Amino acid sequence: MRLRALLDTDALGLRLLGGEDELDRSVRGVMTTDLRDPSRYLSGGELVLTGLAWRRDAADSDPFVQILVQAGVTALAAGEAELGAVPEDLVAACARHRLPLFAVHESVAFATITEHVVRQVSGERAGDLAAVVDRHRRMMTSGPAGGGPDVVLDLLGSDLDLRAWVLSPAGRLIAGPKTAGRGLPVEVCAKLASEHLAAVRGGRRGPHRTALGGTTYSLFPIHSTGRSPQLPQAAPPQQSPQSPRDARDTRVARDVRDLRDVRESVLSDWLLAVEADAGEWAAERLDLLQGVTQLIAVERERRDAARTVRRRLAQEVLELVQTGAAPSEIAARLRVAAPVLLPGLGAAPHWQIVVARVEWEGAGIEAGPAAQSLLEEILVDPLATGPEPSDRIAVAHTGDEAIALVPLPSVSSEHDGSETGVLADALLATVREPLSSGLDGDGRLTLGVSAAVHSAEGLRGALEEARHARRVAAARPGRVCAAGHQELASHVLLLPFVPDDVRRAFTARLLDPLRDYDRRHRAELIPTLEAFLDCDGSWTRCASRLHLHVNTLRYRVGRIEQLTSRDLSRLEDKLDFFLALRMS
């Protein structure tokens, strides 16, 4: 902004005392000081506000003005509250050094001037940045990428002092400002994604604001360029009046449509996290950030396009597997896929299958693409050790199910690959919290992981194994669940598929007498039974764990046997109690 604009703003009450020929100077900032030498805090282009507390006598004015001029200050504004009027020696010093001088009436607070200057300067800088963003957008849409979202985030930092990061719905850091450091702690990324998804599911309009560890973040959704943001829309105008019942049915249908739209996109849209409170931002700045999200959405589409080859490879391989094609034909497709997914690998890789399914209550929601996009985010770079994420997986979807073909470095024959492969628990280590927020209320994500196989002949079994593991995960409580192939070789595989009425009858017959007794006598028979079985029936180890005398333990076990008519020295009865406790 120009000095002339400040002088023309009546609300500031500035009076020009000298420097009329310099009013076209630009103001790039503002600083209030009463130091005799404020040069260390000046960077040039500022309007300096002073209450004149630094001035002891007339000899102080000229050195003070010289310091300001040498620092590149644009102008000086002196308050009249302390001395009643600006001293003539200061007026003369400013005239001598060609530094514009204003008088600030005692009724005007320095804070008023500061807020006005900051607001104007920020608006101009935002306009400059908007032009840069627009130019960058044209570069990205009309030709090679202009550096990706990192470049725009760097501009936000350098031109608007805004630190910002792009995150996936699973909380993965996708891009960040290099000038300010890319990193955000993993737990912060997960929490921000969780807060964002919860706000979207709650129907709140962005940007969403949240505070973590004393820092406020504003969260902007990054919608796909192929569709507009899914926000509740007003009903179209009616050609004729509706009855109250018809109007209610229209509202219900619209609400169902809007809910379906949100659920189809909530697990696939990225978000922009800005370290600032956007609650009081001007409309221009909010528009600028919306432009930034659109620019990043273009880069998202570019990255998705790069995954097309991998998706097609996965689709082809899985179609061959499911239609019973000859192993030689499947092996030929795998030889094509290996260099694309795991470049530079000399030996043929081993393969692992991961199956994911997103399920929503109600019908008519296409969950397959969302499951595919989500599985790509969860599995991105599962083994790489480099600083940049790398896609080395191929994901196809059929119906509501997404299937990932994951290449692994070859492992020795005496291992099944679980040490180096994708583990079910590891998949959910950082994504459970955010995805649970996105699914809260009516959605579930379940995943199953197969063992590693070393040939085309093993892929069909691996696919079935991953699907069985996913069914085990689906039988568990919780919004986000996973199971691995290791769990298919134990009772864990059988328990989830026991019908609920059989489960209740079995556990009630064995455990209800013990629960009733514990409730009446506080005897802790159930905890004693759990510890006894966990210690493999060892009296000494169980008594030590429960801090009991062995005779007390024998009394409790005897009471359990008496109440249930079972004998805990028999393997069959031990097994029945073990299963009842697991199913309860």
Coordinates of C-alpha atoms in Angstrom, one line a residue:
M1 CA 0.0 0.0 0.0
R2 CA 1.0 3.6 -0.5
L3 CA 1.6 6.3 2.1
R4 CA -0.9 8.5 0.3
A5 CA -3.6 5.9 1.0
L6 CA -2.9 6.1 4.8
L7 CA -3.2 9.9 4.7
D8 CA -6.5 9.6 2.9
T9 CA -8.0 7.3 5.5
D10 CA -9.9 9.5 7.9
A11 CA -10.3 6.9 10.6
L12 CA -6.6 6.9 11.2
G13 CA -6.4 10.6 11.9
L14 CA -2.9 11.1 10.5
R15 CA -1.6 14.6 9.8
L16 CA 1.4 15.1 7.4
L17 CA 4.2 17.1 8.9
G18 CA 6.8 16.6 6.1
G19 CA 7.6 14.6 3.0
E20 CA 4.7 15.5 0.7
D21 CA 6.9 14.5 -2.3
E22 CA 7.4 11.0 -0.9
L23 CA 3.8 9.9 -0.5
D24 CA 4.1 7.3 -3.3
R25 CA 6.4 5.2 -1.2
S26 CA 5.2 1.7 -0.5
V27 CA 4.5 0.4 3.0
R28 CA 5.2 -3.3 3.5
G29 CA 4.8 -3.6 7.2
V30 CA 4.4 -1.7 10.5
M31 CA 6.4 -1.5 13.8
T32 CA 5.8 0.3 17.1
T33 CA 8.9 1.2 19.0
D34 CA 10.4 3.6 21.7
L35 CA 13.9 2.2 21.5
R36 CA 16.7 4.6 20.8
D37 CA 18.1 2.1 18.2
P38 CA 15.4 -0.3 16.8
S39 CA 17.5 -1.2 13.7
R40 CA 17.8 -4.9 14.7
Y41 CA 14.0 -5.3 14.4
L42 CA 13.7 -3.5 11.1
S43 CA 13.8 -5.2 7.6
G44 CA 12.9 -2.2 5.4
G45 CA 9.6 -0.8 4.1
E46 CA 8.0 -0.3 7.5
L47 CA 5.8 2.5 8.9
V48 CA 7.4 3.1 12.3
L49 CA 5.1 4.2 15.1
T50 CA 6.6 5.9 18.2
G51 CA 5.4 7.6 21.3
L52 CA 8.7 9.5 21.6
A53 CA 9.8 8.0 24.9
W54 CA 13.3 7.6 23.4
R55 CA 13.7 11.4 23.2
R56 CA 15.4 13.1 26.1
D57 CA 16.3 16.3 24.3
A58 CA 16.6 17.8 20.9
A59 CA 19.9 16.2 20.2
D60 CA 18.4 12.7 20.1
S61 CA 16.2 13.4 17.1
D62 CA 18.8 13.4 14.3
P63 CA 20.5 10.1 15.3
F64 CA 17.2 8.4 15.6
V65 CA 16.0 9.5 12.2
Q66 CA 19.4 8.4 10.6
I67 CA 19.0 4.9 12.1
L68 CA 15.5 4.6 10.5
V69 CA 16.7 5.9 7.1
Q70 CA 19.6 3.5 7.1
A71 CA 17.3 0.6 7.9
G72 CA 15.1 1.5 4.9
V73 CA 12.1 2.6 6.8
T74 CA 9.3 4.1 4.6
A75 CA 7.9 6.7 7.1
L76 CA 7.7 7.7 10.7
A77 CA 4.5 8.4 12.7
A78 CA 4.9 10.2 16.0
G79 CA 2.2 10.2 18.7
E80 CA 1.1 13.5 20.3
A81 CA -0.2 11.9 23.5
E82 CA 3.1 12.2 25.4
L83 CA 4.4 15.7 24.5
G84 CA 1.2 17.3 23.2
A85 CA 2.9 18.0 19.8
V86 CA 5.6 16.6 17.7
P87 CA 8.9 18.5 18.5
E88 CA 10.2 20.8 15.8
D89 CA 13.7 19.2 16.1
L90 CA 12.2 15.9 14.9
V91 CA 10.3 17.6 12.1
A92 CA 13.6 19.2 11.0
A93 CA 15.5 15.9 11.2
C94 CA 13.0 14.1 9.0
A95 CA 13.0 16.9 6.5
R96 CA 16.8 16.8 6.4
H97 CA 16.9 13.0 5.7
R98 CA 13.8 13.0 3.4
L99 CA 11.8 10.7 5.7
P100 CA 8.0 11.4 5.6
L101 CA 6.7 12.3 9.0
F102 CA 3.1 12.0 10.3
A103 CA 1.5 13.2 13.6
V104 CA -0.9 10.8 15.3
H105 CA -3.7 12.4 17.3
E106 CA -3.8 11.4 20.9
S107 CA -7.3 9.9 20.3
V108 CA -6.0 7.4 17.8
A109 CA -4.5 4.2 19.2
F110 CA -1.4 2.8 17.6
A111 CA -3.2 -0.6 17.5
T112 CA -5.8 0.9 15.1
I113 CA -3.1 2.0 12.6
T114 CA -1.3 -1.3 13.0
E115 CA -4.4 -3.4 12.3
H116 CA -5.3 -1.2 9.2
V117 CA -1.8 -1.5 7.7
V118 CA -1.5 -5.3 8.4
R119 CA -5.0 -5.9 6.8
Q120 CA -4.2 -3.9 3.7
V121 CA -0.7 -5.3 3.2
S122 CA -1.9 -8.9 3.8
G123 CA -4.7 -8.3 1.2
E124 CA -2.2 -7.1 -1.4
R125 CA 0.1 -10.0 -0.7
A126 CA -2.8 -12.4 -1.0
G127 CA -3.6 -10.8 -4.4
D128 CA 0.0 -11.3 -5.5
L129 CA -0.1 -14.9 -4.3
A130 CA -3.4 -15.5 -6.0
A131 CA -1.8 -14.4 -9.3
V132 CA 1.1 -16.8 -8.7
V133 CA -1.3 -19.6 -7.8
D134 CA -3.4 -19.0 -11.0
R135 CA -0.3 -19.0 -13.1
H136 CA 0.8 -22.3 -11.5
R137 CA -2.6 -23.8 -12.1
R138 CA -2.4 -23.0 -15.8
M139 CA 1.1 -24.6 -15.9
M140 CA -0.1 -27.8 -14.3
T141 CA -3.3 -28.1 -16.4
S142 CA -1.8 -27.2 -19.7
G143 CA 1.5 -29.0 -19.6
P144 CA 4.0 -30.7 -17.3
A145 CA 3.5 -30.4 -13.6
G146 CA 4.8 -27.1 -12.1
G147 CA 6.3 -28.7 -9.1
G148 CA 3.3 -30.3 -7.4
P149 CA 1.6 -29.1 -4.3
D150 CA 4.9 -28.5 -2.4
V151 CA 5.5 -25.4 -4.5
V152 CA 2.2 -23.9 -3.7
L153 CA 2.6 -24.7 0.0
D154 CA 6.1 -23.0 -0.1
L155 CA 4.4 -19.9 -1.6
L156 CA 1.9 -19.9 1.3
G157 CA 4.7 -19.9 3.7
S158 CA 6.9 -17.3 2.1
D159 CA 4.1 -14.8 1.0
L160 CA 1.5 -15.2 3.7
D161 CA 3.5 -16.8 6.6
L162 CA 1.1 -19.8 6.6
R163 CA 2.5 -23.3 7.3
A164 CA 0.3 -25.8 5.5
W165 CA 0.3 -29.6 4.8
V166 CA -1.7 -31.9 2.5
L167 CA -2.9 -35.1 4.3
S168 CA -4.8 -38.1 3.1
P169 CA -8.0 -39.2 4.8
A170 CA -5.9 -41.9 6.5
G171 CA -3.6 -39.2 8.0
R172 CA -0.7 -39.8 5.7
L173 CA 1.5 -36.7 5.0
I174 CA 1.4 -36.2 1.3
A175 CA 3.0 -32.7 0.9
G176 CA 4.4 -30.0 3.1
P177 CA 6.4 -26.7 2.8
K178 CA 10.0 -27.4 2.3
T179 CA 11.0 -24.0 3.6
A180 CA 9.4 -24.7 7.0
G181 CA 10.2 -28.4 7.1
R182 CA 7.9 -31.1 5.8
G183 CA 7.4 -32.9 9.0
L184 CA 4.3 -33.1 11.2
P185 CA 4.3 -35.8 13.9
V186 CA 2.5 -38.9 12.9
E187 CA 0.1 -38.6 15.8
V188 CA -0.8 -35.0 14.8
C189 CA -1.5 -36.0 11.2
A190 CA -3.8 -38.8 12.5
K191 CA -5.6 -36.4 14.8
L192 CA -6.1 -33.7 12.2
A193 CA -7.5 -36.3 9.7
S194 CA -9.7 -37.6 12.4
E195 CA -11.1 -34.2 13.3
H196 CA -11.6 -33.4 9.6
L197 CA -13.5 -36.6 8.9
A198 CA -15.7 -36.2 12.0
A199 CA -16.6 -32.7 10.8
V200 CA -17.4 -33.8 7.3
R201 CA -19.6 -36.7 8.6
G202 CA -21.3 -34.2 11.0
G203 CA -22.3 -32.0 8.0
R204 CA -20.3 -29.0 9.1
R205 CA -19.1 -26.7 6.3
G206 CA -15.3 -26.2 5.9
P207 CA -12.9 -24.9 6.8
H208 CA -13.0 -26.9 10.0
R209 CA -11.0 -25.6 13.0
T210 CA -9.3 -27.6 15.7
A211 CA -6.7 -27.0 18.4
L212 CA -4.0 -29.5 19.1
G213 CA -1.3 -28.9 21.8
G214 CA -2.1 -25.1 21.9
T215 CA -1.9 -24.8 18.1
T216 CA -4.9 -24.0 16.0
Y217 CA -5.3 -25.6 12.6
S218 CA -7.9 -24.8 9.9
L219 CA -8.8 -27.8 7.7
F220 CA -9.9 -27.4 4.1
P221 CA -11.4 -30.3 2.1
I222 CA -9.7 -31.0 -1.2
H223 CA -12.4 -32.3 -3.5
S224 CA -11.8 -34.2 -6.7
T225 CA -11.8 -31.9 -9.8
G226 CA -14.4 -34.3 -11.3
R227 CA -17.1 -33.1 -8.9
S228 CA -18.1 -30.2 -6.9
P229 CA -18.0 -30.2 -3.1
Q230 CA -20.8 -32.2 -1.7
L231 CA -22.6 -29.8 0.5
P232 CA -26.3 -29.8 1.4
Q233 CA -28.2 -28.1 -1.5
A234 CA -31.5 -26.2 -1.4
A235 CA -34.4 -28.0 -3.0
P236 CA -35.1 -26.9 -6.6
P237 CA -38.1 -24.5 -6.9
Q238 CA -41.4 -26.3 -7.3
Q239 CA -43.6 -25.6 -10.3
S240 CA -46.7 -26.1 -8.1
P241 CA -47.4 -26.1 -4.4
Q242 CA -46.7 -29.3 -2.5
S243 CA -48.7 -30.9 0.1
P244 CA -47.0 -31.2 3.6
R245 CA -46.5 -35.0 3.0
D246 CA -45.0 -34.4 -0.5
A247 CA -42.7 -31.7 0.9
R248 CA -41.6 -34.1 3.7
D249 CA -40.9 -36.9 1.2
T250 CA -38.8 -34.5 -0.9
R251 CA -36.7 -33.4 2.1
V252 CA -36.1 -37.0 3.1
A253 CA -35.1 -38.0 -0.4
R254 CA -32.7 -35.0 -0.6
D255 CA -31.2 -35.8 2.8
V256 CA -30.6 -39.4 1.7
R257 CA -28.9 -38.2 -1.5
D258 CA -26.7 -35.8 0.3
L259 CA -25.7 -38.4 2.9
R260 CA -24.9 -40.9 0.1
D261 CA -22.7 -38.2 -1.6
V262 CA -20.7 -37.5 1.6
R263 CA -20.2 -41.2 2.3
E264 CA -19.0 -41.9 -1.2
S265 CA -16.2 -39.2 -1.0
V266 CA -15.4 -38.9 2.7
L267 CA -12.8 -41.7 2.7
S268 CA -11.1 -40.6 -0.5
D269 CA -10.8 -36.8 -0.4
W270 CA -7.5 -35.2 0.7
L271 CA -7.4 -32.3 3.1
L272 CA -5.3 -29.1 3.5
A273 CA -4.3 -28.4 7.1
V274 CA -3.2 -24.8 7.7
E275 CA -1.6 -23.7 10.9
A276 CA -3.8 -20.7 11.5
D277 CA -7.3 -19.8 12.7
A278 CA -9.4 -19.1 9.6
G279 CA -12.5 -18.1 11.6
E280 CA -11.9 -14.4 11.1
W281 CA -10.3 -14.4 7.7
A282 CA -11.5 -12.0 5.0
A283 CA -13.4 -13.5 2.1
E284 CA -10.4 -12.8 -0.2
R285 CA -8.1 -15.0 1.8
L286 CA -10.6 -17.8 2.1
D287 CA -11.2 -17.6 -1.7
L288 CA -7.4 -17.9 -2.1
L289 CA -7.2 -21.0 0.0
Q290 CA -10.1 -22.5 -1.9
G291 CA -8.1 -21.9 -5.1
V292 CA -5.1 -23.6 -3.5
T293 CA -7.2 -26.7 -2.8
Q294 CA -8.5 -26.7 -6.4
L295 CA -4.9 -26.6 -7.6
I296 CA -3.9 -29.5 -5.3
A297 CA -6.9 -31.4 -6.6
V298 CA -5.4 -31.2 -10.1
E299 CA -2.2 -32.8 -8.8
R300 CA -4.4 -35.4 -7.1
E301 CA -6.0 -36.3 -10.4
R302 CA -2.5 -36.4 -12.0
R303 CA -1.3 -38.9 -9.4
D304 CA -4.5 -41.0 -9.8
A305 CA -3.9 -41.1 -13.5
A306 CA -0.4 -42.4 -12.9
R307 CA -1.9 -45.3 -10.9
T308 CA -4.1 -46.4 -13.9
V309 CA -1.5 -48.8 -15.3
R310 CA -1.1 -50.5 -11.9
R311 CA -4.8 -50.7 -11.4
R312 CA -5.2 -52.3 -14.9
L313 CA -2.4 -54.8 -14.1
A314 CA -4.1 -55.8 -10.9
Q315 CA -7.5 -56.2 -12.6
E316 CA -6.0 -58.4 -15.3
V317 CA -4.2 -60.6 -12.9
L318 CA -7.1 -61.0 -10.6
E319 CA -9.5 -61.8 -13.4
L320 CA -7.2 -64.5 -14.6
V321 CA -7.0 -65.9 -11.1
Q322 CA -10.8 -65.9 -10.5
T323 CA -11.7 -67.4 -13.8
G324 CA -9.3 -70.4 -13.4
A325 CA -6.8 -69.4 -16.0
A326 CA -3.7 -71.6 -16.5
P327 CA -0.8 -70.8 -14.1
S328 CA 1.4 -70.2 -17.1
E329 CA -0.9 -67.4 -18.3
I330 CA -1.0 -65.8 -14.8
A331 CA 2.7 -66.1 -14.5
A332 CA 3.1 -64.2 -17.8
R333 CA 1.0 -61.3 -16.5
L334 CA 3.0 -61.3 -13.3
R335 CA 6.3 -61.0 -15.2
V336 CA 4.8 -57.9 -16.8
A337 CA 3.6 -56.5 -13.5
A338 CA 6.9 -57.1 -11.5
P339 CA 9.1 -54.4 -13.3
V340 CA 6.3 -51.9 -13.0
L341 CA 5.6 -52.5 -9.3
L342 CA 9.1 -53.4 -8.1
P343 CA 11.6 -51.9 -10.6
G344 CA 15.2 -53.0 -10.4
L345 CA 14.5 -56.3 -8.7
G346 CA 16.5 -59.1 -10.3
A347 CA 14.7 -62.1 -9.0
A348 CA 11.0 -62.7 -9.3
P349 CA 9.2 -61.3 -6.3
H350 CA 6.9 -63.0 -3.9
W351 CA 3.3 -61.8 -3.8
Q352 CA 0.8 -61.0 -1.1
I353 CA -3.0 -60.3 -1.4
V354 CA -4.8 -57.7 0.8
V355 CA -8.6 -57.5 0.6
A356 CA -10.6 -54.5 1.9
R357 CA -14.3 -53.9 2.0
V358 CA -16.2 -50.7 3.0
E359 CA -19.7 -51.3 4.1
W360 CA -22.4 -48.6 4.7
E361 CA -25.8 -49.1 6.2
G362 CA -28.5 -48.7 3.6
A363 CA -28.4 -49.4 -0.1
G364 CA -27.3 -47.6 -3.2
I365 CA -23.8 -46.5 -2.1
E366 CA -21.0 -47.5 -4.5
A367 CA -18.2 -48.4 -2.0
G368 CA -15.8 -50.2 -4.4
P369 CA -13.9 -47.1 -5.6
A370 CA -13.7 -45.7 -2.1
A371 CA -12.3 -49.0 -0.9
Q372 CA -9.8 -49.0 -3.8
S373 CA -8.6 -45.5 -3.1
L374 CA -8.4 -46.1 0.6
L375 CA -6.5 -49.3 0.3
E376 CA -4.0 -47.5 -2.0
E377 CA -3.5 -44.9 0.7
I378 CA -3.1 -47.4 3.5
L379 CA -0.7 -49.6 1.5
V380 CA 1.4 -46.9 -0.1
D381 CA 5.1 -47.7 0.3
P382 CA 4.7 -50.5 2.9
L383 CA 8.4 -51.4 2.7
A384 CA 10.3 -48.5 1.3
T385 CA 13.0 -46.8 3.5
G386 CA 13.5 -43.7 1.3
P387 CA 12.2 -40.2 2.3
E388 CA 9.6 -40.1 -0.5
P389 CA 6.5 -42.2 -0.7
S390 CA 6.4 -44.7 -3.5
D391 CA 3.5 -46.6 -5.0
R392 CA 4.5 -50.3 -5.5
I393 CA 1.1 -51.9 -5.2
A394 CA -1.7 -52.5 -7.6
V395 CA -5.3 -52.3 -6.5
A396 CA -8.4 -53.4 -8.4
H397 CA -12.0 -53.4 -7.2
T398 CA -14.9 -55.6 -7.9
G399 CA -18.3 -54.6 -6.5
D400 CA -17.7 -53.3 -2.9
E401 CA -14.5 -55.2 -2.5
A402 CA -10.9 -53.9 -3.2
I403 CA -8.1 -56.3 -3.8
A404 CA -4.4 -55.3 -3.7
L405 CA -1.6 -57.2 -5.3
V406 CA 1.5 -56.4 -3.2
P407 CA 5.0 -57.4 -4.5
L408 CA 7.6 -58.4 -1.9
P409 CA 11.3 -59.1 -2.2
S410 CA 11.9 -62.8 -2.5
V411 CA 12.3 -64.6 0.8
S412 CA 14.0 -67.8 1.6
S413 CA 12.0 -71.0 1.4
E414 CA 12.0 -71.7 5.1
H415 CA 10.0 -68.5 5.8
D416 CA 6.4 -67.8 4.7
G417 CA 7.1 -64.1 4.1
S418 CA 5.3 -62.8 7.2
E419 CA 8.5 -61.3 8.6
T420 CA 8.9 -59.0 5.5
G421 CA 5.3 -58.8 4.3
V422 CA 2.4 -56.7 5.1
L423 CA 1.0 -57.4 8.6
A424 CA -2.6 -56.9 9.5
D425 CA -1.9 -55.1 12.8
A426 CA 0.7 -52.8 11.1
L427 CA -1.9 -51.6 8.5
L428 CA -4.1 -50.2 11.3
A429 CA -1.3 -48.7 13.5
T430 CA -1.8 -45.1 12.4
V431 CA -5.1 -45.1 10.5
R432 CA -7.6 -46.5 12.9
E433 CA -8.4 -43.2 14.6
P434 CA -9.1 -41.1 11.5
L435 CA -10.9 -43.8 9.6
S436 CA -13.1 -44.6 12.6
S437 CA -14.2 -41.0 12.6
G438 CA -14.9 -41.1 8.9
L439 CA -17.0 -44.3 9.3
D440 CA -18.6 -43.3 12.6
G441 CA -22.3 -44.0 12.8
D442 CA -23.0 -46.3 9.9
G443 CA -19.8 -47.5 8.2
R444 CA -17.2 -50.2 8.6
L445 CA -13.8 -51.0 7.0
T446 CA -12.5 -54.6 7.2
L447 CA -9.3 -55.9 5.8
G448 CA -7.8 -59.4 5.3
V449 CA -4.1 -60.2 4.6
S450 CA -2.8 -63.4 3.0
A451 CA 0.5 -65.1 3.5
A452 CA 3.2 -64.5 0.8
V453 CA 3.3 -66.8 -2.1
H454 CA 6.1 -67.3 -4.6
S455 CA 4.4 -68.4 -7.7
A456 CA 1.3 -67.9 -9.9
E457 CA -0.1 -71.2 -8.6
G458 CA -0.4 -69.8 -5.1
L459 CA -2.3 -66.6 -6.0
R460 CA -5.8 -68.3 -6.0
G461 CA -5.2 -69.7 -2.5
A462 CA -3.8 -66.4 -1.3
L463 CA -6.9 -64.6 -2.6
E464 CA -9.2 -67.0 -0.8
E465 CA -7.0 -66.8 2.3
A466 CA -7.2 -63.0 2.3
R467 CA -11.0 -63.1 1.9
H468 CA -11.4 -65.6 4.8
A469 CA -9.2 -63.3 6.9
R470 CA -11.4 -60.3 6.1
R471 CA -14.5 -62.3 7.2
V472 CA -12.8 -63.0 10.5
A473 CA -12.1 -59.2 10.8
A474 CA -15.8 -58.5 9.9
A475 CA -17.0 -60.7 12.8
R476 CA -15.2 -58.5 15.3
P477 CA -16.6 -55.3 16.9
G478 CA -15.3 -51.9 15.8
R479 CA -15.4 -49.6 12.8
V480 CA -11.9 -50.6 11.5
C481 CA -10.7 -54.2 11.8
A482 CA -8.1 -56.4 10.1
A483 CA -7.0 -60.0 10.4
G484 CA -4.0 -61.9 9.0
H485 CA -3.4 -65.3 7.6
Q486 CA -1.9 -66.4 10.9
E487 CA -5.3 -66.3 12.5
L488 CA -6.8 -68.8 10.1
A489 CA -4.9 -71.7 11.7
S490 CA -6.4 -71.4 15.2
H491 CA -9.8 -71.4 16.9
V492 CA -10.0 -67.7 16.1
L493 CA -11.1 -68.7 12.6
L494 CA -14.1 -70.7 13.9
L495 CA -15.4 -68.5 16.8
P496 CA -16.7 -65.6 14.7
F497 CA -18.9 -67.9 12.6
V498 CA -20.7 -69.5 15.5
P499 CA -24.4 -68.4 15.4
D500 CA -25.3 -65.8 18.0
D501 CA -28.0 -68.0 19.7
V502 CA -25.6 -71.0 19.9
R503 CA -22.9 -68.7 21.3
R504 CA -25.2 -67.3 24.0
A505 CA -26.5 -70.7 25.0
F506 CA -23.0 -72.2 25.3
T507 CA -21.5 -69.4 27.4
A508 CA -24.6 -69.0 29.6
R509 CA -24.6 -72.7 30.5
L510 CA -21.0 -72.6 31.6
L511 CA -20.4 -69.1 32.9
D512 CA -23.7 -67.8 34.2
P513 CA -23.5 -69.9 37.4
L514 CA -20.1 -68.4 38.1
R515 CA -21.2 -64.8 37.4
D516 CA -24.2 -65.2 39.7
Y517 CA -22.0 -66.5 42.5
D518 CA -19.4 -63.7 42.0
R519 CA -22.2 -61.2 42.1
R520 CA -23.5 -62.5 45.4
H521 CA -20.3 -63.4 47.2
R522 CA -17.6 -61.3 45.4
A523 CA -15.6 -64.5 45.0
E524 CA -13.8 -63.6 41.7
L525 CA -14.4 -67.1 40.3
I526 CA -14.4 -65.8 36.7
P527 CA -10.9 -64.1 37.0
T528 CA -9.6 -67.2 38.8
L529 CA -10.8 -69.4 36.0
E530 CA -9.2 -67.1 33.3
A531 CA -5.9 -67.1 35.2
F532 CA -5.9 -70.9 35.8
L533 CA -6.4 -71.6 32.1
D534 CA -3.9 -69.0 31.1
C535 CA -1.3 -70.8 33.3
D536 CA -2.1 -74.1 31.7
G537 CA -3.5 -75.5 34.9
S538 CA -0.4 -74.9 36.9
W539 CA -1.4 -74.4 40.6
T540 CA 1.9 -72.8 41.6
R541 CA 2.1 -70.3 38.7
C542 CA -1.6 -69.4 39.0
A543 CA -1.5 -68.9 42.7
S544 CA 1.6 -66.7 42.3
R545 CA -0.1 -64.6 39.6
L546 CA -3.2 -64.1 41.7
H547 CA -1.2 -63.5 44.9
L548 CA -3.1 -66.4 46.6
H549 CA -2.2 -69.3 48.8
V550 CA -2.4 -72.6 46.8
N551 CA -5.0 -73.9 49.2
T552 CA -7.2 -70.8 48.5
L553 CA -6.8 -71.4 44.8
R554 CA -7.8 -75.1 45.2
Y555 CA -10.9 -74.0 47.1
R556 CA -11.9 -71.6 44.3
V557 CA -11.4 -74.1 41.5
G558 CA -13.3 -76.7 43.5
R559 CA -16.2 -74.2 43.8
I560 CA -16.1 -73.7 40.0
E561 CA -16.3 -77.4 39.4
Q562 CA -19.2 -77.8 41.9
L563 CA -21.2 -75.0 40.4
T564 CA -20.8 -76.2 36.8
S565 CA -20.5 -79.9 37.2
R566 CA -17.3 -79.9 35.3
D567 CA -13.8 -81.3 36.1
L568 CA -10.9 -78.9 35.4
S569 CA -8.4 -81.8 35.3
R570 CA -10.0 -83.0 32.1
L571 CA -8.8 -81.6 28.8
E572 CA -12.4 -81.5 27.3
D573 CA -13.7 -79.4 30.2
K574 CA -10.8 -77.1 30.1
L575 CA -11.3 -76.5 26.4
D576 CA -15.0 -75.8 26.9
F577 CA -14.3 -73.2 29.5
F578 CA -11.6 -71.7 27.3
L579 CA -14.0 -71.3 24.3
A580 CA -16.8 -70.0 26.5
L581 CA -14.5 -67.2 27.9
R582 CA -13.4 -66.3 24.3
M583 CA -17.0 -66.1 23.1
S584 CA -18.3 -64.2 26.0

